[in-house]
mmCIF file of C-alpha atoms in Angstrom:
data_model
loop_
_atom_site.group_PDB
_atom_site.id
_atom_site.type_symbol
_atom_site.label_atom_id
_atom_site.label_comp_id
_atom_site.label_asym_id
_atom_site.label_seq_id
_atom_site.Cartn_x
_atom_site.Cartn_y
_atom_site.Cartn_z
ATOM 1 C CA UNK Z 78 126.914 175.737 36.561
ATOM 2 C CA UNK Z 79 128.990 177.507 33.881
ATOM 3 C CA UNK Z 80 125.796 178.753 32.241
ATOM 4 C CA UNK Z 81 124.546 180.098 35.591
ATOM 5 C CA UNK Z 82 127.908 181.761 36.232
ATOM 6 C CA UNK Z 83 127.854 183.419 32.830
ATOM 7 C CA UNK Z 84 124.299 184.596 33.427
ATOM 8 C CA UNK Z 85 125.249 186.048 36.810
ATOM 9 C CA UNK Z 86 128.263 187.876 35.378
ATOM 10 C CA UNK Z 87 126.206 189.123 32.440
ATOM 11 C CA UNK Z 88 123.411 190.413 34.671
ATOM 12 C CA UNK Z 89 125.933 192.166 36.931
ATOM 13 C CA UNK Z 90 127.701 193.648 33.908
ATOM 14 C CA UNK Z 91 124.467 194.966 32.467
ATOM 15 C CA UNK Z 92 123.671 196.553 35.828
ATOM 16 C CA UNK Z 93 126.893 198.508 35.420
ATOM 17 C CA UNK Z 94 126.086 199.207 31.791
ATOM 18 C CA UNK Z 95 122.651 200.573 32.648
ATOM 19 C CA UNK Z 96 124.099 202.836 35.340
ATOM 20 C CA UNK Z 97 126.564 204.280 32.824
ATOM 21 C CA UNK Z 98 123.761 205.052 30.368
ATOM 22 C CA UNK Z 99 121.978 207.436 32.745
ATOM 23 C CA UNK Z 100 124.935 209.056 34.509
ATOM 24 C CA UNK Z 101 125.001 212.022 32.172
ATOM 25 C CA UNK Z 102 121.268 212.631 32.436
ATOM 26 C CA UNK Z 103 121.228 212.183 36.206
ATOM 27 C CA UNK Z 104 124.067 214.719 36.481
ATOM 28 C CA UNK Z 105 122.847 217.067 33.735
ATOM 29 C CA UNK Z 106 122.121 220.052 35.970
ATOM 30 C CA UNK Z 107 125.455 219.688 37.790
ATOM 31 C CA UNK Z 108 127.351 219.337 34.511
ATOM 32 C CA UNK Z 109 125.665 222.417 33.069
ATOM 33 C CA UNK Z 110 126.499 224.464 36.158
ATOM 34 C CA UNK Z 111 130.043 223.179 36.760
ATOM 35 C CA UNK Z 112 131.254 223.351 33.158
ATOM 36 C CA UNK Z 113 129.051 226.256 31.983
ATOM 37 C CA UNK Z 114 127.342 224.160 29.326
ATOM 38 C CA UNK Z 115 124.278 224.834 27.250
ATOM 39 C CA UNK Z 116 121.956 222.181 25.864
ATOM 40 C CA UNK Z 117 123.995 221.895 22.681
ATOM 41 C CA UNK Z 118 127.104 221.081 24.731
ATOM 42 C CA UNK Z 119 125.148 218.586 26.831
ATOM 43 C CA UNK Z 120 123.748 217.006 23.688
ATOM 44 C CA UNK Z 121 127.254 216.608 22.294
ATOM 45 C CA UNK Z 122 128.176 214.630 25.405
ATOM 46 C CA UNK Z 123 125.275 212.303 24.699
ATOM 47 C CA UNK Z 124 126.381 211.999 21.090
ATOM 48 C CA UNK Z 125 129.920 211.101 22.127
ATOM 49 C CA UNK Z 126 128.601 208.430 24.493
ATOM 50 C CA UNK Z 127 126.538 206.939 21.670
ATOM 51 C CA UNK Z 128 129.494 207.210 19.286
ATOM 52 C CA UNK Z 129 131.692 205.319 21.735
ATOM 53 C CA UNK Z 130 129.025 202.665 22.258
ATOM 54 C CA UNK Z 131 128.550 202.213 18.528
ATOM 55 C CA UNK Z 132 132.257 201.926 17.811
ATOM 56 C CA UNK Z 133 132.717 199.472 20.672
ATOM 57 C CA UNK Z 134 129.860 197.278 19.485
ATOM 58 C CA UNK Z 135 130.876 197.306 15.816
ATOM 59 C CA UNK Z 136 134.544 196.597 16.460
ATOM 60 C CA UNK Z 137 133.818 193.965 19.094
ATOM 61 C CA UNK Z 138 131.894 191.837 16.589
ATOM 62 C CA UNK Z 139 134.804 190.688 14.408
ATOM 63 C CA UNK Z 140 137.381 190.910 17.199
ATOM 64 C CA UNK Z 141 135.641 188.492 19.580
ATOM 65 C CA UNK Z 142 135.423 185.967 16.742
ATOM 66 C CA UNK Z 143 139.206 185.947 16.475
ATOM 67 C CA UNK Z 144 140.669 186.429 19.955
ATOM 68 C CA UNK Z 145 140.142 185.014 23.467
ATOM 69 C CA UNK Z 146 137.131 186.594 25.118
ATOM 70 C CA UNK Z 147 138.312 186.948 28.706
ATOM 71 C CA UNK Z 148 141.200 189.357 27.999
ATOM 72 C CA UNK Z 149 138.889 191.413 25.774
ATOM 73 C CA UNK Z 150 136.241 191.608 28.484
ATOM 74 C CA UNK Z 151 138.798 192.557 31.132
ATOM 75 C CA UNK Z 152 140.391 195.191 28.906
ATOM 76 C CA UNK Z 153 137.060 196.822 28.056
ATOM 77 C CA UNK Z 154 135.995 196.917 31.719
ATOM 78 C CA UNK Z 155 139.429 198.338 32.546
ATOM 79 C CA UNK Z 156 138.913 201.097 29.988
ATOM 80 C CA UNK Z 157 135.622 202.075 31.635
ATOM 81 C CA UNK Z 158 137.294 201.984 35.045
ATOM 82 C CA UNK Z 159 140.127 204.223 33.894
ATOM 83 C CA UNK Z 160 137.884 206.681 32.042
ATOM 84 C CA UNK Z 161 135.493 207.136 34.973
ATOM 85 C CA UNK Z 162 137.889 207.235 37.908
ATOM 86 C CA UNK Z 163 140.209 209.804 36.319
ATOM 87 C CA UNK Z 164 137.440 212.411 36.117
ATOM 88 C CA UNK Z 165 137.696 215.171 38.702
ATOM 89 C CA UNK Z 166 136.991 218.794 39.611
ATOM 90 C CA UNK Z 167 139.584 220.046 37.108
ATOM 91 C CA UNK Z 168 138.236 218.047 34.168
ATOM 92 C CA UNK Z 169 137.580 220.335 31.213
ATOM 93 C CA UNK Z 170 134.726 219.962 28.756
ATOM 94 C CA UNK Z 171 137.092 218.772 26.011
ATOM 95 C CA UNK Z 172 138.575 216.164 28.357
ATOM 96 C CA UNK Z 173 135.095 215.038 29.392
ATOM 97 C CA UNK Z 174 134.200 214.478 25.740
ATOM 98 C CA UNK Z 175 137.244 212.223 25.333
ATOM 99 C CA UNK Z 176 136.440 210.330 28.532
ATOM 100 C CA UNK Z 177 132.851 209.931 27.402
ATOM 101 C CA UNK Z 178 133.900 208.265 24.147
ATOM 102 C CA UNK Z 179 136.152 205.904 26.110
ATOM 103 C CA UNK Z 180 133.358 205.055 28.555
ATOM 104 C CA UNK Z 181 130.986 204.302 25.708
ATOM 105 C CA UNK Z 182 133.550 202.268 23.797
ATOM 106 C CA UNK Z 183 134.413 200.081 26.776
ATOM 107 C CA UNK Z 184 130.777 199.529 27.740
ATOM 108 C CA UNK Z 185 129.700 198.747 24.186
ATOM 109 C CA UNK Z 186 132.579 196.323 23.806
ATOM 110 C CA UNK Z 187 132.019 194.293 26.952
ATOM 111 C CA UNK Z 188 128.267 194.050 26.441
ATOM 112 C CA UNK Z 189 128.919 192.611 22.964
ATOM 113 C CA UNK Z 190 131.342 190.042 24.379
ATOM 114 C CA UNK Z 191 128.643 188.874 26.790
ATOM 115 C CA UNK Z 192 125.901 188.871 24.151
ATOM 116 C CA UNK Z 193 128.016 186.628 21.926
ATOM 117 C CA UNK Z 194 128.825 184.241 24.769
ATOM 118 C CA UNK Z 195 125.164 183.915 25.766
ATOM 119 C CA UNK Z 196 124.045 183.242 22.203
ATOM 120 C CA UNK Z 197 126.744 180.600 21.731
ATOM 121 C CA UNK Z 198 126.061 178.887 25.047
ATOM 122 C CA UNK Z 199 122.250 179.008 24.976
ATOM 123 C CA UNK Z 200 121.435 178.396 21.318
ATOM 124 C CA UNK Z 201 117.626 178.420 20.883
ATOM 125 C CA UNK Z 202 117.013 179.558 24.481
ATOM 126 C CA UNK Z 203 119.259 182.606 24.037
ATOM 127 C CA UNK Z 204 116.498 185.143 23.190
ATOM 128 C CA UNK Z 205 114.625 184.736 26.484
ATOM 129 C CA UNK Z 206 117.870 184.608 28.445
ATOM 130 C CA UNK Z 207 119.085 187.795 26.770
ATOM 131 C CA UNK Z 208 115.821 189.563 27.595
ATOM 132 C CA UNK Z 209 116.300 188.967 31.316
ATOM 133 C CA UNK Z 210 120.010 189.814 31.210
ATOM 134 C CA UNK Z 211 119.291 193.082 29.385
ATOM 135 C CA UNK Z 212 116.561 193.798 31.926
ATOM 136 C CA UNK Z 213 119.351 194.254 34.446
ATOM 137 C CA UNK Z 214 120.531 197.287 32.478
ATOM 138 C CA UNK Z 215 117.007 198.692 32.457
ATOM 139 C CA UNK Z 216 116.699 198.094 36.201
ATOM 140 C CA UNK Z 217 119.980 199.875 36.905
ATOM 141 C CA UNK Z 218 118.974 202.795 34.677
ATOM 142 C CA UNK Z 219 115.733 203.078 36.667
ATOM 143 C CA UNK Z 220 117.356 202.939 40.101
ATOM 144 C CA UNK Z 221 120.641 204.836 39.614
ATOM 145 C CA UNK Z 222 119.165 208.369 39.392
ATOM 146 C CA UNK Z 223 117.115 207.740 42.537
ATOM 147 C CA UNK Z 224 120.093 206.423 44.489
ATOM 148 C CA UNK Z 225 122.250 209.418 43.651
ATOM 149 C CA UNK Z 226 119.368 211.795 44.392
ATOM 150 C CA UNK Z 227 119.049 210.246 47.869
ATOM 151 C CA UNK Z 228 122.819 210.460 48.372
ATOM 152 C CA UNK Z 229 122.813 214.126 47.418
ATOM 153 C CA UNK Z 230 119.983 214.833 49.829
ATOM 154 C CA UNK Z 231 122.156 213.849 52.801
ATOM 155 C CA UNK Z 232 125.515 215.215 51.657
ATOM 156 C CA UNK Z 233 127.090 217.072 48.785
ATOM 157 C CA UNK Z 234 128.132 214.706 45.978
ATOM 158 C CA UNK Z 235 129.813 216.275 42.939
ATOM 159 C CA UNK Z 236 129.025 214.856 39.528
ATOM 160 C CA UNK Z 237 132.415 213.219 39.027
ATOM 161 C CA UNK Z 238 132.027 211.180 42.222
ATOM 162 C CA UNK Z 239 129.004 209.420 40.748
ATOM 163 C CA UNK Z 240 131.094 208.421 37.731
ATOM 164 C CA UNK Z 241 133.808 207.108 40.022
ATOM 165 C CA UNK Z 242 131.360 205.007 42.022
ATOM 166 C CA UNK Z 243 129.980 203.315 38.908
ATOM 167 C CA UNK Z 244 133.472 202.924 37.469
ATOM 168 C CA UNK Z 245 134.844 201.304 40.619
ATOM 169 C CA UNK Z 246 132.017 198.770 40.515
ATOM 170 C CA UNK Z 247 133.655 197.424 37.358
ATOM 171 C CA UNK Z 248 136.483 196.078 39.507
ATOM 172 C CA UNK Z 249 134.022 193.528 40.887
ATOM 173 C CA UNK Z 250 133.046 192.584 37.331
ATOM 174 C CA UNK Z 251 136.687 192.060 36.402
ATOM 175 C CA UNK Z 252 137.235 189.834 39.437
ATOM 176 C CA UNK Z 253 134.082 187.860 38.656
ATOM 177 C CA UNK Z 254 135.186 187.328 35.067
ATOM 178 C CA UNK Z 255 138.220 185.396 36.308
ATOM 179 C CA UNK Z 256 135.917 182.627 37.570
ATOM 180 C CA UNK Z 257 133.491 182.397 34.648
ATOM 181 C CA UNK Z 258 134.277 180.136 31.668
ATOM 182 C CA UNK Z 259 134.500 182.110 28.438
ATOM 183 C CA UNK Z 260 134.782 179.636 25.618
ATOM 184 C CA UNK Z 261 136.499 180.212 22.304
ATOM 185 C CA UNK Z 262 134.313 181.157 19.314
ATOM 186 C CA UNK Z 263 131.998 178.234 18.595
ATOM 187 C CA UNK Z 264 132.424 178.197 14.818
ATOM 188 C CA UNK Z 265 136.192 177.851 15.264
ATOM 189 C CA UNK Z 266 135.761 175.001 17.720
ATOM 190 C CA UNK Z 267 133.315 173.245 15.410
ATOM 191 C CA UNK Z 268 135.459 173.864 12.387
ATOM 192 C CA UNK Z 269 138.516 172.459 14.140
ATOM 193 C CA UNK Z 270 136.651 169.302 15.106
ATOM 194 C CA UNK Z 271 135.324 168.956 11.579
ATOM 195 C CA UNK Z 272 138.767 169.361 10.054
ATOM 196 C CA UNK Z 273 140.241 166.817 12.455
ATOM 197 C CA UNK Z 274 137.756 164.294 11.098
ATOM 198 C CA UNK Z 275 138.099 165.270 7.474
ATOM 199 C CA UNK Z 276 140.781 167.880 6.826
ATOM 200 C CA UNK Z 277 140.122 168.173 3.130
ATOM 201 C CA UNK Z 278 138.816 171.656 2.587
ATOM 202 C CA UNK Z 279 139.167 174.461 5.123
ATOM 203 C CA UNK Z 280 136.811 176.782 3.290
ATOM 204 C CA UNK Z 281 134.036 174.171 3.150
ATOM 205 C CA UNK Z 282 134.427 173.458 6.858
ATOM 206 C CA UNK Z 283 133.973 177.106 7.801
ATOM 207 C CA UNK Z 284 131.186 177.723 5.281
ATOM 208 C CA UNK Z 285 128.914 175.195 6.993
ATOM 209 C CA UNK Z 286 128.852 177.389 10.106
ATOM 210 C CA UNK Z 287 128.047 180.714 8.499
ATOM 211 C CA UNK Z 288 124.723 182.210 9.607
ATOM 212 C CA UNK Z 289 121.973 182.867 7.094
ATOM 213 C CA UNK Z 290 122.324 186.221 5.348
ATOM 214 C CA UNK Z 291 119.026 188.006 6.006
ATOM 215 C CA UNK Z 292 119.702 191.645 5.184
ATOM 216 C CA UNK Z 293 116.059 192.730 5.176
ATOM 217 C CA UNK Z 294 115.564 191.544 8.747
ATOM 218 C CA UNK Z 295 118.827 193.184 9.785
ATOM 219 C CA UNK Z 296 117.778 196.483 8.198
ATOM 220 C CA UNK Z 297 114.426 196.345 10.007
ATOM 221 C CA UNK Z 298 116.146 195.752 13.338
ATOM 222 C CA UNK Z 299 118.520 198.653 12.662
ATOM 223 C CA UNK Z 300 115.638 201.036 11.903
ATOM 224 C CA UNK Z 301 113.766 200.005 15.052
ATOM 225 C CA UNK Z 302 116.890 200.320 17.177
ATOM 226 C CA UNK Z 303 117.669 203.747 15.709
ATOM 227 C CA UNK Z 304 114.247 205.025 16.749
ATOM 228 C CA UNK Z 305 114.244 203.370 20.168
ATOM 229 C CA UNK Z 306 117.768 204.326 21.232
ATOM 230 C CA UNK Z 307 117.324 207.853 19.885
ATOM 231 C CA UNK Z 308 114.297 208.454 22.100
ATOM 232 C CA UNK Z 309 115.951 206.697 25.030
ATOM 233 C CA UNK Z 310 119.102 208.828 24.800
ATOM 234 C CA UNK Z 311 117.289 212.139 24.350
ATOM 235 C CA UNK Z 312 114.872 211.633 27.245
ATOM 236 C CA UNK Z 313 117.554 210.349 29.618
ATOM 237 C CA UNK Z 314 119.870 213.242 28.833
ATOM 238 C CA UNK Z 315 117.580 216.271 28.960
ATOM 239 C CA UNK Z 316 114.509 215.465 31.017
ATOM 240 C CA UNK Z 317 115.999 215.895 34.519
ATOM 241 C CA UNK Z 318 117.348 219.386 33.915
ATOM 242 C CA UNK Z 319 114.116 220.346 32.160
ATOM 243 C CA UNK Z 320 112.079 219.047 35.100
ATOM 244 C CA UNK Z 321 114.140 221.001 37.620
ATOM 245 C CA UNK Z 322 114.648 224.288 35.746
ATOM 246 C CA UNK Z 323 111.417 224.581 33.745
ATOM 247 C CA UNK Z 324 108.959 222.707 35.974
ATOM 248 C CA UNK Z 325 110.515 223.708 39.290
ATOM 249 C CA UNK Z 326 110.811 220.175 40.669
ATOM 250 C CA UNK Z 327 113.352 219.400 43.363
ATOM 251 C CA UNK Z 328 116.310 217.124 42.639
ATOM 252 C CA UNK Z 329 114.691 213.934 43.899
ATOM 253 C CA UNK Z 330 111.456 214.441 41.944
ATOM 254 C CA UNK Z 331 113.370 215.424 38.815
ATOM 255 C CA UNK Z 332 115.402 212.218 39.054
ATOM 256 C CA UNK Z 333 112.184 210.217 39.071
ATOM 257 C CA UNK Z 334 111.498 211.313 35.492
ATOM 258 C CA UNK Z 335 114.360 209.153 34.219
ATOM 259 C CA UNK Z 336 113.388 206.352 36.573
ATOM 260 C CA UNK Z 337 109.780 206.431 35.371
ATOM 261 C CA UNK Z 338 110.813 206.183 31.726
ATOM 262 C CA UNK Z 339 113.232 203.306 32.315
ATOM 263 C CA UNK Z 340 110.727 201.675 34.655
ATOM 264 C CA UNK Z 341 108.289 201.547 31.757
ATOM 265 C CA UNK Z 342 110.945 199.971 29.570
ATOM 266 C CA UNK Z 343 111.626 197.406 32.309
ATOM 267 C CA UNK Z 344 107.960 196.446 32.558
ATOM 268 C CA UNK Z 345 107.720 196.031 28.793
ATOM 269 C CA UNK Z 346 110.894 193.978 28.641
ATOM 270 C CA UNK Z 347 109.842 191.661 31.476
ATOM 271 C CA UNK Z 348 106.397 191.241 29.927
ATOM 272 C CA UNK Z 349 108.033 189.895 26.777
ATOM 273 C CA UNK Z 350 110.434 187.707 28.763
ATOM 274 C CA UNK Z 351 107.655 186.182 30.876
ATOM 275 C CA UNK Z 352 105.292 185.658 27.954
ATOM 276 C CA UNK Z 353 104.845 181.969 27.101
ATOM 277 C CA UNK Z 354 105.096 182.920 23.398
#
């Protein structure tokens, strides 16, 4: 049951994460018009989102190995909630840049908390489980632009309201986290048990739980991720406005361009997850 609860919370969290990833692209035309931006300004917003995500992920790594996970998860979701719900019609471009970094930082942090928990709980079955959990983010990124396009078709919905809706959804994640076990770092728990049996050498106890240092594999993953996320970010950010202004598509059809791209990613991800190998 705890594993199922963690999976459910993780999938729900990655739904929120995926929605955050495409908010700027789905609102690109409105942002350009409301804040008088050009593509360079819009691109800087995307860069600040990626910067926040990167900082959140990098800092979360060592922090979640040293402190309780639940408060960290709640705090990072709270940061996203605060950064999204305080946007409004009077938000300046400079303020939006700051909010964007905060949104990215919080999202990157809480996704790393969940990734670590899944790996520790699932051991050898973690890769397949992570594929399906991360598919929730891809699903949300596919559906979110379409949902907001439908909402805008029936009534006027300013760009900041879409941020508020996604941000408020994080309240449900914070409530759910109160009921999901989030265990302490495994290597500390193992090390403590080991030292209780033979408390001779603290360093030796911890050394037995260090992962293998494979820098070549890590570098390869980093290169692949750099290429993949770079394409993902650029397409999601610019394609909707390009489709509407240059190709003359209406809002709903323009939104489908993001959904089609992320739909392809979802199919590829599920194909790997469902593969017997």
